Short mmCIF file of C-alpha atoms in Angstrom, two decimals:
data_model
loop_
_atom_site.label_atom_id
_atom_site.label_comp_id
_atom_site.label_asym_id
_atom_site.label_seq_id
_atom_site.Cartn_x
_atom_site.Cartn_y
_atom_site.Cartn_z
CA MET A 1 0.05 -0.01 -0.06
CA GLY A 2 1.28 3.40 -0.95
CA ARG A 3 2.68 6.37 1.86
CA HIS A 4 0.56 9.16 1.71
CA ALA A 5 1.81 12.44 2.40
CA ASP A 6 0.74 14.51 5.74
CA GLY A 7 1.53 17.92 5.10
CA TYR A 8 5.22 17.79 7.08
CA ASN A 9 8.69 17.23 6.60
CA ASN A 10 10.57 14.16 7.81
CA TRP A 11 13.37 16.71 9.41
CA ARG A 12 12.62 16.88 12.57
CA LEU A 13 14.71 15.50 15.42
CA SER A 14 13.89 12.86 18.00
CA ARG A 15 12.98 14.66 21.56
CA GLU A 16 16.18 12.88 23.55
CA LEU A 17 17.98 14.00 21.05
CA THR A 18 16.81 17.33 20.64
CA ILE A 19 17.21 18.10 24.68
CA GLY A 20 20.73 16.72 24.76
CA LEU A 21 21.56 19.58 21.74
CA ILE A 22 19.94 21.97 24.17
CA ALA A 23 21.54 20.61 27.24
CA ALA A 24 24.83 20.79 25.15
CA VAL A 25 24.25 24.54 24.21
CA VAL A 26 23.24 25.42 27.80
CA VAL A 27 26.95 23.78 28.85
CA VAL A 28 28.76 25.77 26.01
CA GLY A 29 27.33 29.13 26.91
CA VAL A 30 28.05 28.68 30.99
CA VAL A 31 31.14 27.48 30.11
CA VAL A 32 31.81 30.80 27.90
CA TRP A 33 30.18 32.71 30.25
CA TRP A 34 32.06 31.59 33.05
CA MET A 35 35.55 32.08 31.27
CA THR A 36 34.64 35.38 29.93
CA ALA A 37 33.53 36.67 33.36
CA ARG A 38 36.58 35.37 35.10
CA ASP A 39 39.27 37.11 32.66
CA GLU A 40 37.09 40.34 33.53
CA THR A 41 37.36 39.36 36.85
CA ASN A 42 41.40 39.45 36.50
CA ARG A 43 41.72 42.44 34.05
CA THR A 44 39.41 44.28 36.70
CA HIS A 45 41.63 43.23 39.40
CA ALA A 46 44.87 43.57 37.42
CA THR A 47 43.46 47.46 36.61
CA ALA A 48 42.21 48.33 39.90
CA SER A 49 44.76 46.64 42.06
CA PRO A 50 47.63 45.16 40.81
CA CYS A 51 49.81 44.91 43.64
CA ILE A 52 48.66 43.39 46.83
CA ASN A 53 50.78 44.46 49.32
CA GLY A 54 50.68 48.33 48.43
CA THR A 55 53.50 50.49 47.39
CA LEU A 56 56.80 50.05 47.95
CA ALA A 57 58.98 53.35 47.66
CA LEU A 58 62.70 52.84 46.24
CA PRO A 59 64.99 55.27 47.60
CA ILE A 60 67.39 56.52 45.44
CA GLN A 61 70.68 59.00 46.46
CA ALA A 62 71.26 61.00 43.45
CA THR A 63 70.71 64.69 42.31
CA ASP A 64 67.88 65.61 40.46
CA SER A 65 68.26 66.27 36.86
CA PRO A 66 66.07 65.92 33.60
CA GLN A 67 67.45 63.06 32.09
CA LEU A 68 66.75 61.18 35.86
CA ARG A 69 63.29 62.51 36.01
CA ASP A 70 62.79 61.00 32.19
CA LEU A 71 64.46 57.89 32.99
CA LEU A 72 62.52 57.29 36.14
CA ALA A 73 59.02 58.38 34.27
CA ASP A 74 59.71 55.80 31.66
CA TYR A 75 60.56 53.17 34.64
CA ARG A 76 57.24 54.00 36.20
CA GLY A 77 55.65 53.76 32.86
CA SER A 78 56.29 50.05 32.97
CA ASP A 79 54.33 49.52 35.75
CA PRO A 80 57.10 47.74 37.89
CA VAL A 81 56.09 45.56 40.81
CA VAL A 82 58.25 43.31 42.82
CA ARG A 83 57.20 41.39 45.52
CA ASP A 84 53.65 42.14 45.07
CA TYR A 85 54.35 45.84 45.92
CA CYS A 86 54.38 48.96 43.15
CA VAL A 87 57.51 50.07 42.82
CA GLU A 88 57.60 54.26 43.47
CA PRO A 89 61.31 55.29 42.96
CA GLN A 90 62.01 58.37 45.36
CA LEU A 91 65.39 60.54 45.48
CA VAL A 92 67.29 60.79 48.94
CA SER A 93 69.71 62.69 50.09
CA SER A 94 71.73 60.29 52.09
CA GLY A 95 73.58 56.88 51.11
CA ALA A 96 72.59 55.85 54.52
CA ASP A 97 69.16 55.52 53.11
CA ALA A 98 68.96 54.43 49.65
CA ALA A 99 68.74 51.11 48.04
CA LEU A 100 70.05 52.36 44.65
CA MET A 101 72.96 55.05 44.74
CA LEU A 102 73.96 56.72 41.31
CA ALA A 103 77.23 57.66 40.66
CA SER A 104 80.02 58.70 38.45
CA GLY A 105 83.82 58.51 38.26
CA PRO A 106 86.22 56.32 39.27
CA ARG A 107 84.82 52.58 41.25
CA GLU A 108 87.47 53.48 43.73
CA ILE A 109 86.20 56.91 45.03
CA THR A 110 82.81 55.34 44.69
CA ARG A 111 83.34 52.42 46.57
CA ALA A 112 85.24 54.55 49.40
CA ALA A 113 82.16 56.74 49.46
CA LEU A 114 79.76 53.98 49.87
CA GLY A 115 82.27 52.56 52.72
CA ALA A 116 82.14 55.57 54.76
CA VAL A 117 78.33 55.53 55.24
CA ASP A 118 78.85 51.17 55.54
CA ARG A 119 77.23 50.75 52.55
CA THR A 120 77.94 47.54 50.02
CA PRO A 121 77.12 47.35 46.14
CA ALA A 122 74.88 44.18 45.87
CA SER A 123 76.86 43.37 42.95
CA ASP A 124 79.72 44.57 40.46
CA ASN A 125 77.55 45.17 37.57
CA TRP A 126 76.60 48.92 37.47
CA PRO A 127 74.88 49.69 34.51
CA VAL A 128 74.72 53.00 32.67
CA ILE A 129 71.45 55.07 33.62
CA PHE A 130 72.83 57.86 31.29
CA THR A 131 75.34 59.83 29.96
CA THR A 132 76.18 63.47 29.77
CA PRO A 133 78.34 65.17 27.11
CA VAL A 134 81.39 66.67 27.83
CA GLY A 135 82.79 69.59 25.64
CA ILE A 136 83.14 73.11 24.66
CA ALA A 137 80.46 75.58 25.17
CA HIS A 138 81.58 78.76 22.89
CA THR A 139 80.01 82.09 22.06
CA ALA A 140 78.88 83.01 18.82
CA ASP A 141 81.85 84.85 17.00
CA THR A 142 84.21 81.91 18.32
CA GLU A 143 84.95 79.73 15.75
CA VAL A 144 85.59 76.07 16.85
CA SER A 145 84.65 74.07 14.29
CA GLY A 146 87.15 70.93 13.73
CA ALA A 147 89.28 71.86 16.23
CA ASP A 148 90.80 68.91 18.54
CA TRP A 149 91.44 69.38 22.67
CA PRO A 150 94.94 70.43 22.66
CA GLU A 151 94.19 72.66 20.09
CA LEU A 152 91.43 74.57 22.13
CA ALA A 153 93.86 74.47 25.43
CA ASN A 154 96.23 76.70 23.79
CA ARG A 155 93.19 79.33 22.77
CA GLY A 156 92.59 79.89 26.94
CA VAL A 157 90.21 77.48 27.93
CA VAL A 158 88.17 77.78 31.14
CA ILE A 159 87.37 74.80 33.29
CA PRO A 160 84.68 76.33 35.51
CA ALA A 161 83.53 74.93 38.74
CA GLY A 162 80.37 72.92 38.71
CA GLY A 163 78.36 70.18 40.24
CA ASN A 164 80.12 67.16 38.58
CA ILE A 165 84.05 66.97 39.47
CA TYR A 166 84.59 63.97 37.54
CA ALA A 167 83.22 65.79 33.93
CA ARG A 168 85.85 68.48 35.18
CA ALA A 169 88.32 65.90 35.48
CA VAL A 170 87.41 64.55 32.15
CA ALA A 171 87.65 67.93 30.37
CA ALA A 172 91.23 68.55 32.07
CA SER A 173 92.16 65.05 30.85
CA ALA A 174 91.55 65.80 27.35
CA LEU A 175 93.16 69.58 27.12
CA SER A 176 96.22 68.35 28.80
CA ASP A 177 96.48 65.39 26.09
CA ALA A 178 95.80 62.89 29.13
CA ASP A 179 98.55 64.30 31.06
CA ALA A 180 97.85 64.06 35.14
CA ASP A 181 99.76 66.53 36.31
CA ARG A 182 98.85 68.96 34.01
CA GLY A 183 94.93 68.17 34.17
CA VAL A 184 95.15 68.53 38.09
CA ASP A 185 96.96 72.22 37.64
CA LEU A 186 94.27 73.02 35.25
CA LEU A 187 91.51 72.04 37.83
CA ARG A 188 93.08 74.14 40.73
CA THR A 189 93.23 77.21 38.45
CA ASP A 190 90.07 77.80 37.96
CA ARG A 191 88.96 75.54 41.17
CA THR A 192 87.03 78.95 42.35
CA VAL A 193 85.43 80.05 39.01
CA THR A 194 81.75 79.52 38.19
CA VAL A 195 80.20 79.13 34.94
CA GLU A 196 78.38 82.58 35.77
CA ASP A 197 81.77 83.61 36.76
CA ALA A 198 83.86 83.18 33.35
CA VAL A 199 80.44 84.40 31.35
CA ALA A 200 80.60 87.70 33.37
CA ASP A 201 84.41 87.94 32.60
CA GLY A 202 83.71 87.51 28.95
CA SER A 203 85.25 84.06 28.07
CA LYS A 204 84.86 82.70 24.88
CA LEU A 205 85.70 79.02 25.57
CA LEU A 206 84.60 77.14 28.54
CA ALA A 207 84.78 73.45 29.42
CA VAL A 208 81.44 72.29 30.40
CA THR A 209 78.72 69.81 30.54
CA GLU A 210 76.35 69.77 27.77
CA ASP A 211 73.34 70.48 29.84
CA SER A 212 75.26 73.35 31.47
CA THR A 213 75.86 75.26 28.45
CA PRO A 214 75.28 78.99 29.51
CA ASP A 215 72.53 81.33 27.39
CA GLY A 216 74.28 83.03 24.42
CA TYR A 217 76.56 79.80 24.15
CA ALA A 218 76.98 76.70 21.70
CA PHE A 219 78.03 73.40 22.54
CA TYR A 220 80.90 71.39 20.71
CA SER A 221 82.00 68.21 21.64
CA PRO A 222 85.62 67.71 19.88
CA ASP A 223 84.98 63.75 19.80
CA ASP A 224 81.91 62.78 21.70
CA LEU A 225 83.66 62.36 25.16
CA ALA A 226 80.95 61.84 27.83
CA VAL A 227 80.47 61.29 31.59
CA ASN A 228 78.75 57.87 32.30
CA THR A 229 76.38 57.98 35.20
CA VAL A 230 75.94 54.32 36.72
CA ALA A 231 73.23 52.86 39.05
CA ILE A 232 74.61 50.92 41.87
CA PRO A 233 71.79 48.66 43.84
CA LEU A 234 73.06 48.64 47.53
CA THR A 235 72.41 45.47 49.86
CA ALA A 236 70.12 45.40 52.86
CA THR A 237 70.28 47.43 56.26
CA ASP A 238 68.42 48.04 59.34
CA ARG A 239 67.06 51.15 57.27
CA VAL A 240 67.01 49.67 54.00
CA SER A 241 64.38 46.93 53.68
CA GLU A 242 65.40 43.26 51.41
CA GLU A 243 61.85 44.57 49.33
CA GLN A 244 63.73 47.99 48.61
CA THR A 245 66.76 46.07 47.47
CA ARG A 246 64.94 43.94 44.99
CA ALA A 247 62.97 46.91 43.80
CA ALA A 248 66.30 48.67 42.85
CA ALA A 249 67.88 45.12 41.37
CA ASP A 250 64.51 45.28 39.42
CA LEU A 251 65.14 48.96 38.04
CA ALA A 252 68.75 48.08 37.57
CA ARG A 253 67.51 45.21 35.06
CA TYR A 254 65.16 48.03 33.32
CA VAL A 255 68.24 50.38 32.96
CA SER A 256 70.40 47.47 31.60
CA ASP A 257 67.64 46.43 28.53
CA HIS A 258 66.82 50.07 27.90
CA VAL A 259 69.61 52.30 28.17
CA ALA A 260 72.62 51.89 25.70
CA GLN A 261 75.31 49.88 27.45
CA LYS A 262 77.97 52.00 24.78
CA GLU A 263 81.98 51.51 24.97
CA PRO A 264 84.18 53.98 24.96
CA ASP A 265 86.83 53.55 21.86
CA ASP A 266 90.44 53.30 22.48
CA ALA A 267 91.22 57.35 22.60
CA GLN A 268 87.99 57.89 24.65
CA ARG A 269 89.33 55.32 27.04
CA GLN A 270 93.26 56.86 27.66
CA VAL A 271 91.18 60.57 28.26
CA LEU A 272 88.78 58.97 30.88
CA SER A 273 91.27 56.59 32.63
CA THR A 274 93.58 59.65 33.08
CA ALA A 275 90.44 61.36 34.23
CA ASP A 276 90.28 58.87 37.29
CA ILE A 277 93.91 59.41 38.20
CA ILE A 278 93.39 63.80 38.17
CA SER A 279 89.93 63.19 39.94
CA GLU A 280 91.60 61.36 42.74
CA ARG A 281 94.51 63.59 43.21
CA PHE A 282 92.86 66.62 43.06
CA ALA A 283 90.33 65.56 45.80
CA ALA A 284 93.08 64.30 47.58
CA VAL A 285 94.81 68.31 47.94
CA PRO A 286 93.21 70.20 50.84
CA GLU A 287 91.16 73.63 49.23
CA GLN A 288 92.98 76.80 50.35
CA SER A 289 91.65 79.63 51.95
CA LYS A 290 92.52 82.92 49.57
CA GLY A 291 93.67 85.57 51.89
CA SER A 292 93.78 85.51 56.02
CA VAL A 293 91.58 85.58 58.98
CA ASP A 294 90.61 88.59 60.95
CA ALA A 295 92.54 89.78 63.84
CA GLY A 296 92.62 86.02 65.17
CA THR A 297 89.25 85.97 66.87
CA ASP A 298 88.92 83.05 69.38
CA THR A 299 86.71 80.62 67.16
CA LEU A 300 83.86 77.93 68.13
CA VAL A 301 83.28 75.84 65.69
CA LEU A 302 80.20 73.33 65.75
CA LEU A 303 79.98 70.78 63.03
CA ASP A 304 77.11 68.31 62.24
CA THR A 305 78.09 65.15 61.48
CA SER A 306 74.84 63.37 61.20
CA THR A 307 73.77 60.85 57.98
CA ASN A 308 72.64 64.11 56.15
CA MET A 309 76.51 64.88 56.10
CA ASP A 310 76.80 61.86 53.84
CA THR A 311 74.94 63.57 50.70
CA LEU A 312 77.78 63.28 47.49
CA VAL A 313 79.00 66.38 45.76
CA ASP A 314 81.60 66.29 43.31
CA GLY A 315 81.62 62.20 43.97
CA HIS A 316 82.62 63.16 47.77
CA ARG A 317 80.82 63.32 51.21
CA ILE A 318 79.95 66.44 52.27
CA ALA A 319 81.32 66.03 55.54
CA GLY A 320 85.23 65.01 53.69
CA HIS A 321 84.89 68.53 51.50
CA VAL A 322 83.75 69.97 54.98
CA ALA A 323 86.68 68.57 57.06
CA ARG A 324 89.57 69.92 53.81
CA LEU A 325 87.84 73.45 53.75
CA LEU A 326 87.95 73.64 57.52
CA ASP A 327 91.89 72.61 57.91
CA PRO A 328 93.67 75.76 56.38
CA LEU A 329 90.81 78.23 57.87
CA MET A 330 91.18 76.99 61.47
CA LEU A 331 95.01 77.02 61.22
CA SER A 332 94.66 80.20 60.11
CA VAL A 333 93.12 81.38 62.79
CA GLY A 334 95.59 79.52 65.30
CA ARG A 335 98.36 81.87 63.14
CA ALA A 336 96.64 84.80 63.80
CA GLY A 337 96.63 84.20 67.53
CA GLY A 338 93.20 83.15 68.15
CA ARG A 339 92.40 79.75 70.15
CA VAL A 340 89.99 77.14 68.44
CA ALA A 341 87.59 74.94 70.06
CA LEU A 342 85.96 72.07 68.14
CA TRP A 343 82.57 70.85 68.64
CA ASN A 344 80.58 67.75 66.50
CA TYR A 345 76.99 66.77 67.01
CA SER A 346 74.35 64.28 65.98
CA SER A 347 72.02 62.03 67.76
CA PRO A 348 73.47 60.04 70.45
CA LEU A 349 74.95 56.91 68.71
CA SER A 350 76.39 54.90 71.72
CA PRO A 351 74.24 53.18 74.57
CA GLY A 352 74.31 55.58 77.75
CA VAL A 353 74.95 58.93 76.33
CA THR A 354 72.02 61.32 76.28
CA ARG A 355 73.81 64.56 75.05
CA ALA A 356 73.61 65.37 71.22
CA TRP A 357 77.13 67.51 70.96
CA ARG A 358 80.54 66.45 72.05
CA ASP A 359 83.60 69.16 72.96
CA ASN A 360 86.42 67.59 71.15
CA VAL A 361 88.70 70.33 71.47
CA THR A 362 88.08 73.05 74.04
CA PHE A 363 89.27 76.45 73.72
CA LEU A 364 92.00 75.07 76.79
CA ASP A 365 93.94 73.82 74.00
CA ASN A 366 96.49 76.27 72.74
CA SER A 367 97.93 74.06 69.70
CA ALA A 368 97.18 77.45 67.87
CA GLY A 369 94.19 75.46 65.56
CA ARG A 370 96.23 72.23 64.98
CA ASN A 371 94.48 69.87 67.17
CA ALA A 372 91.23 70.81 65.70
CA ALA A 373 92.59 70.10 62.32
CA GLU A 374 93.69 66.94 62.83
CA VAL A 375 90.64 65.84 64.87
CA VAL A 376 88.04 67.09 62.06
CA LYS A 377 89.48 64.83 59.81
CA GLY A 378 88.53 61.75 61.93
CA PHE A 379 84.85 62.40 62.45
CA GLY A 380 82.25 59.87 61.16
CA THR A 381 78.72 60.31 60.46
CA GLY A 382 75.71 58.99 62.16
CA GLY A 383 72.65 59.71 63.43
CA ASP A 384 70.01 62.78 62.80
CA PRO A 385 70.93 66.71 62.94
CA LEU A 386 69.69 67.51 66.66
CA THR A 387 70.99 71.08 65.72
CA ARG A 388 68.35 72.74 68.33
CA SER A 389 69.68 70.74 71.23
CA ALA A 390 73.36 71.10 70.19
CA VAL A 391 73.66 74.75 69.42
CA PRO A 392 72.49 76.24 72.88
CA ALA A 393 74.88 74.29 74.64
CA ALA A 394 77.56 75.77 72.00
CA LEU A 395 76.40 79.13 72.91
CA GLY A 396 77.06 78.49 76.48
CA ALA A 397 80.66 77.54 75.98
CA ALA A 398 81.41 80.43 73.88
CA SER A 399 79.93 82.44 76.13
CA GLN A 400 81.72 81.73 79.46
CA HIS A 401 84.87 81.69 77.54
CA SER A 402 84.24 85.52 76.05
CA ALA A 403 83.31 86.35 79.88
CA GLU A 404 86.49 85.12 81.35
CA THR A 405 89.02 86.35 78.15
CA GLY A 406 86.61 89.48 77.74
CA ARG A 407 87.06 89.03 74.30
CA PRO A 408 84.81 88.22 71.20
CA VAL A 409 84.05 84.81 70.15
CA ARG A 410 83.20 83.52 66.73
CA LEU A 411 80.61 80.75 66.71
CA VAL A 412 80.92 78.75 63.09
CA ILE A 413 77.58 76.42 63.00
CA ILE A 414 77.90 74.30 60.24
CA THR A 415 74.73 72.79 60.12
CA SER A 416 72.64 70.40 57.24
CA GLY A 417 69.08 71.31 58.91
CA THR A 418 67.31 70.16 61.83
CA ALA A 419 65.37 66.82 63.13
CA ASP A 420 64.49 68.28 66.52
CA SER A 421 61.67 68.14 68.31
CA ILE A 422 61.77 71.73 69.79
CA ASP A 423 59.57 74.07 68.98
CA ASP A 424 60.28 77.46 67.26
CA ARG A 425 59.60 79.53 70.87
CA ALA A 426 61.20 77.10 72.87
CA PHE A 427 64.65 77.12 70.56
CA ARG A 428 64.41 81.10 70.29
CA ASP A 429 63.87 81.43 73.99
CA ALA A 430 67.02 79.16 74.53
CA LEU A 431 69.33 81.35 72.24
CA ASP A 432 67.97 84.47 73.62
CA SER A 433 68.94 83.74 76.98
CA SER A 434 72.26 84.28 76.52
CA ASP A 435 72.99 87.98 76.55
CA SER A 436 76.59 88.09 75.25
CA GLU A 437 77.10 90.92 72.96
CA GLN A 438 80.93 89.29 72.43
CA ILE A 439 79.60 86.67 70.43
CA VAL A 440 79.63 86.67 66.35
CA PRO A 441 77.03 83.80 65.30
CA GLN A 442 78.23 82.87 61.74
CA ILE A 443 75.86 79.79 60.24
CA VAL A 444 76.87 77.81 57.06
CA HIS A 445 74.00 75.65 55.84
CA VAL A 446 74.92 72.71 53.65
CA GLY A 447 73.26 69.92 51.72
CA THR A 448 69.68 69.56 50.42
CA ALA A 449 67.38 69.53 53.93
CA PRO A 450 65.64 72.87 54.72
CA VAL A 451 67.26 75.46 56.61
CA ASP A 452 66.47 76.18 59.95
CA PRO A 453 64.23 79.69 59.82
CA VAL A 454 64.90 80.51 63.13
CA LEU A 455 68.81 79.50 64.16
CA ALA A 456 69.10 82.09 60.70
CA ASP A 457 66.96 84.59 61.66
CA TRP A 458 68.58 84.61 65.22
CA ALA A 459 72.38 85.08 63.70
CA THR A 460 71.45 87.93 61.55
CA SER A 461 69.58 89.56 64.48
CA LYS A 462 72.88 89.16 66.41
CA GLY A 463 75.11 90.98 63.71
CA GLY A 464 76.25 87.73 62.37
CA THR A 465 75.63 85.77 59.32
CA ALA A 466 73.61 83.01 57.44
CA PHE A 467 74.86 81.16 54.53
CA THR A 468 73.39 78.43 52.34
CA ALA A 469 76.14 77.12 49.89
CA ASP A 470 74.95 75.81 46.77
CA MET A 471 75.49 71.92 45.96
CA THR A 472 79.10 72.93 45.03
CA VAL A 473 82.65 72.87 46.51
CA PRO A 474 83.54 76.58 45.70
CA SER A 475 80.34 77.80 47.22
CA MET A 476 80.92 75.63 50.41
CA ALA A 477 84.56 76.70 50.40
CA ASP A 478 83.38 80.21 49.74
CA SER A 479 80.60 79.95 52.65
CA LEU A 480 83.31 78.75 54.92
CA GLN A 481 85.67 81.33 54.57
CA LYS A 482 83.09 84.41 55.02
CA ALA A 483 81.99 82.98 57.64
CA PHE A 484 85.75 82.88 59.19
CA GLY A 485 85.97 86.05 58.31
CA VAL A 486 88.29 85.89 55.53
CA ALA A 487 89.88 88.88 54.06
CA ARG A 488 90.34 88.65 50.61
CA PRO A 489 93.67 90.07 49.27
#
């Protein structure tokens, strides 16, 4: 018997198969939804809170510069994460607080500077973080094209003092044709001349780094000489955590991967090698003051020896520079017939010690400044600058000596700032408690911490002075000479 059409096609699926397909679609949909939701959640978490442990400060001892700011901005842009911490670089003034230090110049000098603050490099791999070209700044009417360094040396190039002693040593090495003795002489000839002084004097040729080329001058580099600044990761201490040292190592790796590590050619290597020698020799020779002190006023020197004095200037600690600069000044006081007392201060470092100051050489000393000049070379650094605790004590000693002798006393206070808890009013009252008109307070502020305004105002109100030295050796030398009353020849 034939089959009859019923008006429906025969493509229908069985009920069981239909249910199975529906179930499969549902399962696939659930899986896709779950994976999408999970990925979206992960992305949300990564965007909203990539670092479970929060933010980790990476303390870097360095001088701020456009090159450094650009490099750190790029590093931040890479979203660095170490041990589930977001890494945030920040600049600090003391090597004791740093997980990473930037330096240029001979490794021996850098290691010595680190050793002075009990710090150790975490490795011998110090990647170049940026380079600073060294060359000649010249006026528009001075032709230098094609001239080499020795030729330019015969045309009266000035090597002005600045923030980078090693860059000056490189220029001196190039100008002296890698003669270390001549190079040191060149540096010493211009050691008190700043870029501003040279421009004001009408100098047409200045040996400078490219970033310090003065307005109105063009920069010319005879053979592409440059000074490398390296990044040095440091080991952990009680003030620098293991996490921070790992962050320092991470930044060093980033630098190695993103900054060209270019080696100098043979000629440049010779110039740089001689510059190392020039830098070391120049730093080893004490800076001499120009002129002589006044009529030999008895002088009490109160010297800050806190960790703030570990800040590097020209590759050396401020503490070392100040000690060398004080040497001839204190001896000059002695030669003029005055007595020299020497105190230092910081927060107490030894068990049982409560005073912030140490009276190392008193006015009873009659060595004409020789003992003070010797003692100052042996000071270490540590602790915080408890200036407001130490100054009234030194003022009391100076006032007592003046009362006993009937002579004036110059009180030279070399300070990096104030970390005391003593408030302004209490400090002002302590300073005003001495009514001696025979005390001449002279304040020299060094380093990058803020000036104590109460101390500065008190000094000037008593007929003294308050100098703030720039972060250069010539500025520190000039400020100290003025504080000691050096008479210019």
